[in-house]
Amino acid sequence: MAHSLPVSHPVHKAIEFLNEKVVENSGGKMELKIYPSSQLGSEREVLELLQIGSVAMTKVSAGTMANFSPKYKVLGVPYLFRDADHGWEVLEGEIGKEILESGQDYLLKGLCFYDAGSRSFYTKDKPIRTADDVEGLKLRVMNDQMAIEMVNMLGGSATPMSFGELYTALQQGVVDGAENNPPSVVSSNHYEVCKYYSLDRHTFLPDVLVIGTRVWESLSAEEQSWLMDAAEKSLVAEKQYWEEAVESDMKYLREQGVEIIQPDTESFREKTRPIKERLMKDPVLGDLLTRIENVGS
């Protein structure tokens, strides 16, 4: 089980909880060997290792999965959900299940989504108070087409780069800022360089717990049920860890002198609306978008 986050991260704690449940469910016959902090490669590299069966499992962003399995792209649409409750209703319902299963065509089976909160911009020298302030800024994004398009549409210059390289890139001025959730800003120490955090909450992009289908199909039905049950229980724990982490991390960021900005989110929503309008014309993603909008409304 390989992932890119440090051991201090709430998602790593959830993966340790997942392992405890796997051991418990199997009476000690099955366990995960966990490799955190990109020890086995970036998110993309580890997904490729899953496809060939060299690594069994990983936790990646839904944005990275979108490069492998197209239905995941919909989750990167800016302001896709009305709020977090709407988001979870979609992710834990039929649509979420459909997206998780869509990866099987690419040898990557999604077990469940993990909470990764909402992503917002943080910058070094120039605070972002409205969408127009993004103009001219070089901002690191994941290697995800939707994130790239969003930053470029806001007038910035999207710079895809692995998360592990970002601290140095910020320090050296290769990029002016990035976008992520509070636990990632804190656990990566990016707040040491970036003193403005603008809570525009442009995407509510979950993480995904993924197993390679080669490994999944090699498990007996009983072994699969041990793992699936553990995954579902770990999500409940992960949401709790996440909530606690966000609360303490926001407090910590303020203590470290980071200015927390509540920007004009409507300006971001307006400027990025064409992304949703364009995708509405896509037969697969358009259908997903319509169904997501209708959930709970």
PDB file of C-alpha atoms in Angstrom:
ATOM      1  CA  MET A   1       0.000   0.000   0.000  1.00  0.00           C
ATOM      2  CA  ALA A   2       1.841   3.083  -1.237  1.00  0.00           C
ATOM      3  CA  HIS A   3       0.839   6.739  -1.037  1.00  0.00           C
ATOM      4  CA  SER A   4       2.436  10.173  -1.308  1.00  0.00           C
ATOM      5  CA  LEU A   5       1.467  11.763   2.021  1.00  0.00           C
ATOM      6  CA  PRO A   6       3.604  12.188   5.156  1.00  0.00           C
ATOM      7  CA  VAL A   7       2.860  10.063   8.247  1.00  0.00           C
ATOM      8  CA  SER A   8       1.532  13.154  10.086  1.00  0.00           C
ATOM      9  CA  HIS A   9      -1.343  13.468   7.582  1.00  0.00           C
ATOM     10  CA  PRO A  10      -4.912  12.470   8.622  1.00  0.00           C
ATOM     11  CA  VAL A  11      -5.230  10.249   5.539  1.00  0.00           C
ATOM     12  CA  HIS A  12      -2.156   8.252   6.605  1.00  0.00           C
ATOM     13  CA  LYS A  13      -3.825   7.741   9.987  1.00  0.00           C
ATOM     14  CA  ALA A  14      -6.899   6.411   8.175  1.00  0.00           C
ATOM     15  CA  ILE A  15      -4.727   3.995   6.181  1.00  0.00           C
ATOM     16  CA  GLU A  16      -3.215   2.707   9.434  1.00  0.00           C
ATOM     17  CA  PHE A  17      -6.779   2.283  10.750  1.00  0.00           C
ATOM     18  CA  LEU A  18      -7.650   0.427   7.512  1.00  0.00           C
ATOM     19  CA  ASN A  19      -4.749  -1.942   8.150  1.00  0.00           C
ATOM     20  CA  GLU A  20      -5.883  -2.592  11.747  1.00  0.00           C
ATOM     21  CA  LYS A  21      -9.346  -3.524  10.455  1.00  0.00           C
ATOM     22  CA  VAL A  22      -7.905  -5.775   7.718  1.00  0.00           C
ATOM     23  CA  VAL A  23      -5.830  -7.627  10.338  1.00  0.00           C
ATOM     24  CA  GLU A  24      -8.838  -7.819  12.663  1.00  0.00           C
ATOM     25  CA  ASN A  25     -11.267  -9.017   9.969  1.00  0.00           C
ATOM     26  CA  SER A  26      -8.858 -11.662   8.704  1.00  0.00           C
ATOM     27  CA  GLY A  27      -7.780 -12.894  12.129  1.00  0.00           C
ATOM     28  CA  GLY A  28      -4.215 -11.897  11.231  1.00  0.00           C
ATOM     29  CA  LYS A  29      -4.109 -13.681   7.836  1.00  0.00           C
ATOM     30  CA  MET A  30      -3.954 -10.459   5.835  1.00  0.00           C
ATOM     31  CA  GLU A  31      -2.204  -7.150   6.434  1.00  0.00           C
ATOM     32  CA  LEU A  32      -0.998  -4.121   4.537  1.00  0.00           C
ATOM     33  CA  LYS A  33       2.613  -3.072   4.303  1.00  0.00           C
ATOM     34  CA  ILE A  34       2.374   0.725   4.092  1.00  0.00           C
ATOM     35  CA  TYR A  35       4.864   2.897   2.160  1.00  0.00           C
ATOM     36  CA  PRO A  36       4.049   6.603   2.783  1.00  0.00           C
ATOM     37  CA  SER A  37       5.777   9.806   1.572  1.00  0.00           C
ATOM     38  CA  SER A  38       6.135   8.844  -2.122  1.00  0.00           C
ATOM     39  CA  GLN A  39       8.662   6.103  -1.259  1.00  0.00           C
ATOM     40  CA  LEU A  40       7.504   4.065  -4.263  1.00  0.00           C
ATOM     41  CA  GLY A  41       6.917   7.013  -6.593  1.00  0.00           C
ATOM     42  CA  SER A  42       4.430   9.764  -7.403  1.00  0.00           C
ATOM     43  CA  GLU A  43       0.672   9.129  -7.504  1.00  0.00           C
ATOM     44  CA  ARG A  44       0.789   8.510 -11.240  1.00  0.00           C
ATOM     45  CA  GLU A  45       3.792   6.169 -11.015  1.00  0.00           C
ATOM     46  CA  VAL A  46       2.175   4.123  -8.239  1.00  0.00           C
ATOM     47  CA  LEU A  47      -1.082   3.762 -10.240  1.00  0.00           C
ATOM     48  CA  GLU A  48       1.007   2.373 -13.107  1.00  0.00           C
ATOM     49  CA  LEU A  49       2.579  -0.099 -10.653  1.00  0.00           C
ATOM     50  CA  LEU A  50      -0.947  -1.153  -9.604  1.00  0.00           C
ATOM     51  CA  GLN A  51      -1.874  -1.772 -13.228  1.00  0.00           C
ATOM     52  CA  ILE A  52       0.975  -4.277 -13.655  1.00  0.00           C
ATOM     53  CA  GLY A  53       0.451  -5.816 -10.219  1.00  0.00           C
ATOM     54  CA  SER A  54       3.780  -4.725  -8.659  1.00  0.00           C
ATOM     55  CA  VAL A  55       1.973  -2.764  -5.922  1.00  0.00           C
ATOM     56  CA  ALA A  56      -1.407  -3.853  -4.531  1.00  0.00           C
ATOM     57  CA  MET A  57      -3.049  -0.650  -3.305  1.00  0.00           C
ATOM     58  CA  THR A  58      -2.742   3.102  -3.144  1.00  0.00           C
ATOM     59  CA  LYS A  59      -4.511   6.300  -2.124  1.00  0.00           C
ATOM     60  CA  VAL A  60      -4.536   8.994  -4.794  1.00  0.00           C
ATOM     61  CA  SER A  61      -6.448  12.155  -5.575  1.00  0.00           C
ATOM     62  CA  ALA A  62      -9.487  11.784  -7.822  1.00  0.00           C
ATOM     63  CA  GLY A  63      -7.685  14.358 -10.002  1.00  0.00           C
ATOM     64  CA  THR A  64      -4.868  11.880 -10.681  1.00  0.00           C
ATOM     65  CA  MET A  65      -7.385   9.085 -11.351  1.00  0.00           C
ATOM     66  CA  ALA A  66      -8.945  11.302 -14.037  1.00  0.00           C
ATOM     67  CA  ASN A  67      -5.813  10.714 -16.171  1.00  0.00           C
ATOM     68  CA  PHE A  68      -6.550   6.993 -16.130  1.00  0.00           C
ATOM     69  CA  SER A  69     -10.346   6.714 -15.981  1.00  0.00           C
ATOM     70  CA  PRO A  70     -12.343   9.505 -17.699  1.00  0.00           C
ATOM     71  CA  LYS A  71     -15.463   9.490 -15.464  1.00  0.00           C
ATOM     72  CA  TYR A  72     -13.334  10.797 -12.567  1.00  0.00           C
ATOM     73  CA  LYS A  73     -12.877  14.046 -14.548  1.00  0.00           C
ATOM     74  CA  VAL A  74     -16.301  15.235 -13.455  1.00  0.00           C
ATOM     75  CA  LEU A  75     -15.139  15.468  -9.815  1.00  0.00           C
ATOM     76  CA  GLY A  76     -12.612  18.172 -10.744  1.00  0.00           C
ATOM     77  CA  VAL A  77     -15.249  20.567 -12.108  1.00  0.00           C
ATOM     78  CA  PRO A  78     -15.044  23.850 -10.131  1.00  0.00           C
ATOM     79  CA  TYR A  79     -17.995  24.402  -7.783  1.00  0.00           C
ATOM     80  CA  LEU A  80     -19.510  21.045  -8.755  1.00  0.00           C
ATOM     81  CA  PHE A  81     -21.304  20.534  -5.428  1.00  0.00           C
ATOM     82  CA  ARG A  82     -23.630  22.923  -3.619  1.00  0.00           C
ATOM     83  CA  ASP A  83     -21.907  22.075  -0.314  1.00  0.00           C
ATOM     84  CA  ALA A  84     -20.114  19.194   1.452  1.00  0.00           C
ATOM     85  CA  ASP A  85     -23.384  17.398   2.262  1.00  0.00           C
ATOM     86  CA  HIS A  86     -24.348  17.389  -1.416  1.00  0.00           C
ATOM     87  CA  GLY A  87     -20.827  16.145  -2.241  1.00  0.00           C
ATOM     88  CA  TRP A  88     -21.063  13.179   0.124  1.00  0.00           C
ATOM     89  CA  GLU A  89     -24.571  12.309  -1.020  1.00  0.00           C
ATOM     90  CA  VAL A  90     -23.163  11.983  -4.553  1.00  0.00           C
ATOM     91  CA  LEU A  91     -19.924  10.213  -3.588  1.00  0.00           C
ATOM     92  CA  GLU A  92     -21.588   7.649  -1.322  1.00  0.00           C
ATOM     93  CA  GLY A  93     -24.539   7.067  -3.649  1.00  0.00           C
ATOM     94  CA  GLU A  94     -25.047   5.404  -7.038  1.00  0.00           C
ATOM     95  CA  ILE A  95     -23.017   7.987  -8.971  1.00  0.00           C
ATOM     96  CA  GLY A  96     -20.010   7.590  -6.669  1.00  0.00           C
ATOM     97  CA  LYS A  97     -20.181   3.797  -7.005  1.00  0.00           C
ATOM     98  CA  GLU A  98     -20.341   4.112 -10.791  1.00  0.00           C
ATOM     99  CA  ILE A  99     -17.232   6.337 -10.851  1.00  0.00           C
ATOM    100  CA  LEU A 100     -15.303   3.975  -8.537  1.00  0.00           C
ATOM    101  CA  GLU A 101     -16.177   0.983 -10.690  1.00  0.00           C
ATOM    102  CA  SER A 102     -15.319   2.785 -13.944  1.00  0.00           C
ATOM    103  CA  GLY A 103     -11.620   2.414 -13.116  1.00  0.00           C
ATOM    104  CA  GLN A 104     -11.829  -1.376 -13.511  1.00  0.00           C
ATOM    105  CA  ASP A 105     -11.684  -0.956 -17.302  1.00  0.00           C
ATOM    106  CA  TYR A 106      -8.194   0.468 -16.673  1.00  0.00           C
ATOM    107  CA  LEU A 107      -7.150  -2.235 -14.122  1.00  0.00           C
ATOM    108  CA  LEU A 108      -7.814   0.119 -11.157  1.00  0.00           C
ATOM    109  CA  LYS A 109     -10.703  -0.688  -8.835  1.00  0.00           C
ATOM    110  CA  GLY A 110     -11.872   2.101  -6.508  1.00  0.00           C
ATOM    111  CA  LEU A 111     -12.844   0.807  -3.047  1.00  0.00           C
ATOM    112  CA  CYS A 112     -14.137   4.065  -1.548  1.00  0.00           C
ATOM    113  CA  PHE A 113     -13.618   7.825  -1.515  1.00  0.00           C
ATOM    114  CA  TYR A 114     -11.825   9.605   1.332  1.00  0.00           C
ATOM    115  CA  ASP A 115     -12.523  13.159   2.439  1.00  0.00           C
ATOM    116  CA  ALA A 116      -9.914  15.567   1.114  1.00  0.00           C
ATOM    117  CA  GLY A 117     -11.934  18.686   1.904  1.00  0.00           C
ATOM    118  CA  SER A 118     -11.990  21.603  -0.477  1.00  0.00           C
ATOM    119  CA  ARG A 119      -9.022  23.015  -2.334  1.00  0.00           C
ATOM    120  CA  SER A 120      -8.108  26.717  -2.188  1.00  0.00           C
ATOM    121  CA  PHE A 121      -5.252  28.935  -3.401  1.00  0.00           C
ATOM    122  CA  TYR A 122      -2.240  29.890  -1.289  1.00  0.00           C
ATOM    123  CA  THR A 123       0.404  32.355  -2.449  1.00  0.00           C
ATOM    124  CA  LYS A 124       3.786  33.804  -1.566  1.00  0.00           C
ATOM    125  CA  ASP A 125       3.703  37.520  -2.321  1.00  0.00           C
ATOM    126  CA  LYS A 126       0.303  38.504  -3.679  1.00  0.00           C
ATOM    127  CA  PRO A 127      -2.957  37.824  -1.833  1.00  0.00           C
ATOM    128  CA  ILE A 128      -5.926  36.541  -3.878  1.00  0.00           C
ATOM    129  CA  ARG A 129      -9.102  38.397  -2.877  1.00  0.00           C
ATOM    130  CA  THR A 130     -11.080  38.083  -6.117  1.00  0.00           C
ATOM    131  CA  ALA A 131     -10.793  35.882  -9.209  1.00  0.00           C
ATOM    132  CA  ASP A 132      -9.034  38.755 -11.042  1.00  0.00           C
ATOM    133  CA  ASP A 133      -6.091  38.528  -8.603  1.00  0.00           C
ATOM    134  CA  VAL A 134      -5.110  35.159 -10.130  1.00  0.00           C
ATOM    135  CA  GLU A 135      -4.156  37.036 -13.338  1.00  0.00           C
ATOM    136  CA  GLY A 136      -0.469  36.512 -14.161  1.00  0.00           C
ATOM    137  CA  LEU A 137       0.334  34.159 -11.256  1.00  0.00           C
ATOM    138  CA  LYS A 138       2.221  30.917 -11.835  1.00  0.00           C
ATOM    139  CA  LEU A 139       0.353  28.354  -9.754  1.00  0.00           C
ATOM    140  CA  ARG A 140       1.246  24.730  -9.170  1.00  0.00           C
ATOM    141  CA  VAL A 141      -1.553  22.277  -9.940  1.00  0.00           C
ATOM    142  CA  MET A 142      -1.763  18.501 -10.043  1.00  0.00           C
ATOM    143  CA  ASN A 143      -1.235  16.927 -13.425  1.00  0.00           C
ATOM    144  CA  ASP A 144      -4.990  17.039 -13.987  1.00  0.00           C
ATOM    145  CA  GLN A 145      -6.511  18.577 -17.111  1.00  0.00           C
ATOM    146  CA  MET A 146      -9.411  20.131 -15.199  1.00  0.00           C
ATOM    147  CA  ALA A 147      -7.138  21.895 -12.665  1.00  0.00           C
ATOM    148  CA  ILE A 148      -4.910  23.180 -15.481  1.00  0.00           C
ATOM    149  CA  GLU A 149      -7.890  24.525 -17.420  1.00  0.00           C
ATOM    150  CA  MET A 150      -9.351  26.184 -14.307  1.00  0.00           C
ATOM    151  CA  VAL A 151      -6.182  28.145 -13.418  1.00  0.00           C
ATOM    152  CA  ASN A 152      -5.606  29.182 -17.032  1.00  0.00           C
ATOM    153  CA  MET A 153      -9.241  30.307 -17.324  1.00  0.00           C
ATOM    154  CA  LEU A 154      -8.744  32.513 -14.246  1.00  0.00           C
ATOM    155  CA  GLY A 155      -5.827  34.192 -16.071  1.00  0.00           C
ATOM    156  CA  GLY A 156      -3.076  32.389 -14.184  1.00  0.00           C
ATOM    157  CA  SER A 157      -0.392  30.127 -15.570  1.00  0.00           C
ATOM    158  CA  ALA A 158      -1.036  26.537 -14.452  1.00  0.00           C
ATOM    159  CA  THR A 159       2.184  24.671 -13.685  1.00  0.00           C
ATOM    160  CA  PRO A 160       1.757  20.910 -13.203  1.00  0.00           C
ATOM    161  CA  MET A 161       4.368  19.496 -10.831  1.00  0.00           C
ATOM    162  CA  SER A 162       4.635  16.636  -8.362  1.00  0.00           C
ATOM    163  CA  PHE A 163       3.743  17.551  -4.773  1.00  0.00           C
ATOM    164  CA  GLY A 164       7.177  16.464  -3.531  1.00  0.00           C
ATOM    165  CA  GLU A 165       8.951  19.096  -5.666  1.00  0.00           C
ATOM    166  CA  LEU A 166       6.666  21.949  -4.679  1.00  0.00           C
ATOM    167  CA  TYR A 167       8.331  23.266  -1.496  1.00  0.00           C
ATOM    168  CA  THR A 168      11.607  23.961  -3.323  1.00  0.00           C
ATOM    169  CA  ALA A 169       9.748  25.423  -6.324  1.00  0.00           C
ATOM    170  CA  LEU A 170       7.918  27.853  -4.021  1.00  0.00           C
ATOM    171  CA  GLN A 171      11.125  28.767  -2.204  1.00  0.00           C
ATOM    172  CA  GLN A 172      13.024  29.431  -5.435  1.00  0.00           C
ATOM    173  CA  GLY A 173      10.148  31.371  -7.015  1.00  0.00           C
ATOM    174  CA  VAL A 174       9.580  28.845  -9.812  1.00  0.00           C
ATOM    175  CA  VAL A 175       5.883  29.179  -8.911  1.00  0.00           C
ATOM    176  CA  ASP A 176       4.025  31.960  -7.042  1.00  0.00           C
ATOM    177  CA  GLY A 177       1.671  29.649  -5.212  1.00  0.00           C
ATOM    178  CA  ALA A 178      -0.421  26.508  -5.335  1.00  0.00           C
ATOM    179  CA  GLU A 179      -3.847  25.162  -4.357  1.00  0.00           C
ATOM    180  CA  ASN A 180      -4.691  22.531  -1.781  1.00  0.00           C
ATOM    181  CA  ASN A 181      -6.523  21.721   1.449  1.00  0.00           C
ATOM    182  CA  PRO A 182      -5.376  22.860   4.937  1.00  0.00           C
ATOM    183  CA  PRO A 183      -3.850  19.520   6.136  1.00  0.00           C
ATOM    184  CA  SER A 184      -1.681  19.371   2.998  1.00  0.00           C
ATOM    185  CA  VAL A 185      -0.537  23.000   3.402  1.00  0.00           C
ATOM    186  CA  VAL A 186       0.486  22.274   7.006  1.00  0.00           C
ATOM    187  CA  SER A 187       1.978  18.770   6.661  1.00  0.00           C
ATOM    188  CA  SER A 188       4.104  19.897   3.677  1.00  0.00           C
ATOM    189  CA  ASN A 189       5.317  23.048   5.535  1.00  0.00           C
ATOM    190  CA  HIS A 190       4.275  25.225   2.577  1.00  0.00           C
ATOM    191  CA  TYR A 191       2.986  27.833   5.065  1.00  0.00           C
ATOM    192  CA  GLU A 192       6.654  28.636   5.808  1.00  0.00           C
ATOM    193  CA  VAL A 193       6.896  30.147   2.315  1.00  0.00           C
ATOM    194  CA  CYS A 194       3.298  31.133   1.506  1.00  0.00           C
ATOM    195  CA  LYS A 195       1.717  33.649   3.872  1.00  0.00           C
ATOM    196  CA  TYR A 196      -1.633  34.127   2.107  1.00  0.00           C
ATOM    197  CA  TYR A 197      -4.332  31.441   2.085  1.00  0.00           C
ATOM    198  CA  SER A 198      -7.428  32.371   0.133  1.00  0.00           C
ATOM    199  CA  LEU A 199     -10.411  30.117   0.908  1.00  0.00           C
ATOM    200  CA  ASP A 200     -12.140  30.197  -2.474  1.00  0.00           C
ATOM    201  CA  ARG A 201     -12.901  26.428  -2.140  1.00  0.00           C
ATOM    202  CA  HIS A 202     -12.943  25.908  -5.910  1.00  0.00           C
ATOM    203  CA  THR A 203     -13.065  22.110  -5.831  1.00  0.00           C
ATOM    204  CA  PHE A 204     -14.289  19.498  -3.372  1.00  0.00           C
ATOM    205  CA  LEU A 205     -11.999  16.830  -4.808  1.00  0.00           C
ATOM    206  CA  PRO A 206     -11.961  13.564  -2.869  1.00  0.00           C
ATOM    207  CA  ASP A 207      -9.144  11.077  -2.454  1.00  0.00           C
ATOM    208  CA  VAL A 208      -9.669   7.528  -3.687  1.00  0.00           C
ATOM    209  CA  LEU A 209      -8.634   4.234  -2.132  1.00  0.00           C
ATOM    210  CA  VAL A 210      -7.633   2.049  -5.091  1.00  0.00           C
ATOM    211  CA  ILE A 211      -6.624  -1.589  -5.551  1.00  0.00           C
ATOM    212  CA  GLY A 212      -5.149  -3.015  -8.747  1.00  0.00           C
ATOM    213  CA  THR A 213      -7.604  -5.425 -10.386  1.00  0.00           C
ATOM    214  CA  ARG A 214      -4.783  -7.999 -10.797  1.00  0.00           C
ATOM    215  CA  VAL A 215      -4.446  -8.196  -7.021  1.00  0.00           C
ATOM    216  CA  TRP A 216      -8.199  -7.858  -6.352  1.00  0.00           C
ATOM    217  CA  GLU A 217      -9.013 -10.777  -8.665  1.00  0.00           C
ATOM    218  CA  SER A 218      -6.352 -12.917  -6.992  1.00  0.00           C
ATOM    219  CA  LEU A 219      -8.193 -12.608  -3.648  1.00  0.00           C
ATOM    220  CA  SER A 220     -10.897 -15.057  -2.595  1.00  0.00           C
ATOM    221  CA  ALA A 221     -14.443 -13.723  -2.061  1.00  0.00           C
ATOM    222  CA  GLU A 222     -13.825 -13.907   1.697  1.00  0.00           C
ATOM    223  CA  GLU A 223     -10.564 -11.927   1.437  1.00  0.00           C
ATOM    224  CA  GLN A 224     -12.298  -9.328  -0.745  1.00  0.00           C
ATOM    225  CA  SER A 225     -15.027  -8.916   1.878  1.00  0.00           C
ATOM    226  CA  TRP A 226     -12.433  -8.444   4.676  1.00  0.00           C
ATOM    227  CA  LEU A 227     -10.829  -5.648   2.662  1.00  0.00           C
ATOM    228  CA  MET A 228     -14.091  -4.013   1.540  1.00  0.00           C
ATOM    229  CA  ASP A 229     -15.472  -3.966   5.087  1.00  0.00           C
ATOM    230  CA  ALA A 230     -12.206  -2.474   6.383  1.00  0.00           C
ATOM    231  CA  ALA A 231     -12.281   0.195   3.631  1.00  0.00           C
ATOM    232  CA  GLU A 232     -15.831   1.260   4.522  1.00  0.00           C
ATOM    233  CA  LYS A 233     -14.992   1.469   8.238  1.00  0.00           C
ATOM    234  CA  SER A 234     -11.788   3.401   7.497  1.00  0.00           C
ATOM    235  CA  LEU A 235     -13.809   6.060   5.625  1.00  0.00           C
ATOM    236  CA  VAL A 236     -15.881   6.763   8.749  1.00  0.00           C
ATOM    237  CA  ALA A 237     -12.647   7.142  10.775  1.00  0.00           C
ATOM    238  CA  GLU A 238     -10.980   9.203   8.021  1.00  0.00           C
ATOM    239  CA  LYS A 239     -13.795  11.780   7.961  1.00  0.00           C
ATOM    240  CA  GLN A 240     -13.353  12.245  11.707  1.00  0.00           C
ATOM    241  CA  TYR A 241      -9.539  12.550  11.465  1.00  0.00           C
ATOM    242  CA  TRP A 242     -10.014  15.002   8.592  1.00  0.00           C
ATOM    243  CA  GLU A 243     -12.402  17.264  10.478  1.00  0.00           C
ATOM    244  CA  GLU A 244     -10.097  17.383  13.525  1.00  0.00           C
ATOM    245  CA  ALA A 245      -7.063  18.081  11.331  1.00  0.00           C
ATOM    246  CA  VAL A 246      -8.726  20.952   9.441  1.00  0.00           C
ATOM    247  CA  GLU A 247      -9.757  22.620  12.682  1.00  0.00           C
ATOM    248  CA  SER A 248      -6.322  22.394  14.310  1.00  0.00           C
ATOM    249  CA  ASP A 249      -4.462  23.184  11.063  1.00  0.00           C
ATOM    250  CA  MET A 250      -6.429  26.381  10.386  1.00  0.00           C
ATOM    251  CA  LYS A 251      -5.664  27.522  13.939  1.00  0.00           C
ATOM    252  CA  TYR A 252      -1.989  26.616  13.446  1.00  0.00           C
ATOM    253  CA  LEU A 253      -1.777  28.526  10.146  1.00  0.00           C
ATOM    254  CA  ARG A 254      -3.102  31.672  11.847  1.00  0.00           C
ATOM    255  CA  GLU A 255      -0.537  31.237  14.641  1.00  0.00           C
ATOM    256  CA  GLN A 256       2.214  30.973  12.011  1.00  0.00           C
ATOM    257  CA  GLY A 257       1.246  34.384  10.621  1.00  0.00           C
ATOM    258  CA  VAL A 258      -0.598  33.168   7.542  1.00  0.00           C
ATOM    259  CA  GLU A 259      -3.335  35.605   6.500  1.00  0.00           C
ATOM    260  CA  ILE A 260      -6.579  33.674   5.996  1.00  0.00           C
ATOM    261  CA  ILE A 261      -8.631  35.407   3.309  1.00  0.00           C
ATOM    262  CA  GLN A 262     -12.358  34.908   2.665  1.00  0.00           C
ATOM    263  CA  PRO A 263     -12.397  35.950  -1.006  1.00  0.00           C
ATOM    264  CA  ASP A 264     -15.295  36.824  -3.265  1.00  0.00           C
ATOM    265  CA  THR A 265     -16.170  33.224  -4.269  1.00  0.00           C
ATOM    266  CA  GLU A 266     -18.898  34.369  -6.664  1.00  0.00           C
ATOM    267  CA  SER A 267     -16.215  35.917  -8.913  1.00  0.00           C
ATOM    268  CA  PHE A 268     -14.466  32.496  -9.110  1.00  0.00           C
ATOM    269  CA  ARG A 269     -17.731  30.694  -9.761  1.00  0.00           C
ATOM    270  CA  GLU A 270     -18.582  33.084 -12.608  1.00  0.00           C
ATOM    271  CA  LYS A 271     -15.162  32.970 -14.265  1.00  0.00           C
ATOM    272  CA  THR A 272     -14.955  29.162 -14.221  1.00  0.00           C
ATOM    273  CA  ARG A 273     -18.553  28.500 -15.299  1.00  0.00           C
ATOM    274  CA  PRO A 274     -17.547  27.891 -18.975  1.00  0.00           C
ATOM    275  CA  ILE A 275     -15.803  24.650 -17.887  1.00  0.00           C
ATOM    276  CA  LYS A 276     -19.095  23.151 -16.748  1.00  0.00           C
ATOM    277  CA  GLU A 277     -20.891  24.516 -19.825  1.00  0.00           C
ATOM    278  CA  ARG A 278     -18.343  22.890 -22.140  1.00  0.00           C
ATOM    279  CA  LEU A 279     -18.517  19.532 -20.354  1.00  0.00           C
ATOM    280  CA  MET A 280     -22.312  19.546 -20.528  1.00  0.00           C
ATOM    281  CA  LYS A 281     -21.848  18.849 -24.274  1.00  0.00           C
ATOM    282  CA  ASP A 282     -19.810  15.699 -23.552  1.00  0.00           C
ATOM    283  CA  PRO A 283     -22.157  12.673 -23.768  1.00  0.00           C
ATOM    284  CA  VAL A 284     -20.711  10.866 -20.717  1.00  0.00           C
ATOM    285  CA  LEU A 285     -19.661  13.773 -18.474  1.00  0.00           C
ATOM    286  CA  GLY A 286     -22.700  15.874 -19.401  1.00  0.00           C
ATOM    287  CA  ASP A 287     -24.990  13.092 -18.230  1.00  0.00           C
ATOM    288  CA  LEU A 288     -23.009  12.747 -14.973  1.00  0.00           C
ATOM    289  CA  LEU A 289     -23.144  16.520 -14.367  1.00  0.00           C
ATOM    290  CA  THR A 290     -26.913  16.623 -14.849  1.00  0.00           C
ATOM    291  CA  ARG A 291     -27.415  13.681 -12.502  1.00  0.00           C
ATOM    292  CA  ILE A 292     -25.116  15.241  -9.874  1.00  0.00           C
ATOM    293  CA  GLU A 293     -27.051  18.527 -10.022  1.00  0.00           C
ATOM    294  CA  ASN A 294     -30.320  16.612  -9.481  1.00  0.00           C
ATOM    295  CA  VAL A 295     -29.093  14.731  -6.389  1.00  0.00           C
ATOM    296  CA  GLY A 296     -30.928  16.008  -3.335  1.00  0.00           C
ATOM    297  CA  SER A 297     -32.450  18.973  -5.162  1.00  0.00           C
TER     298      SER A 297
END
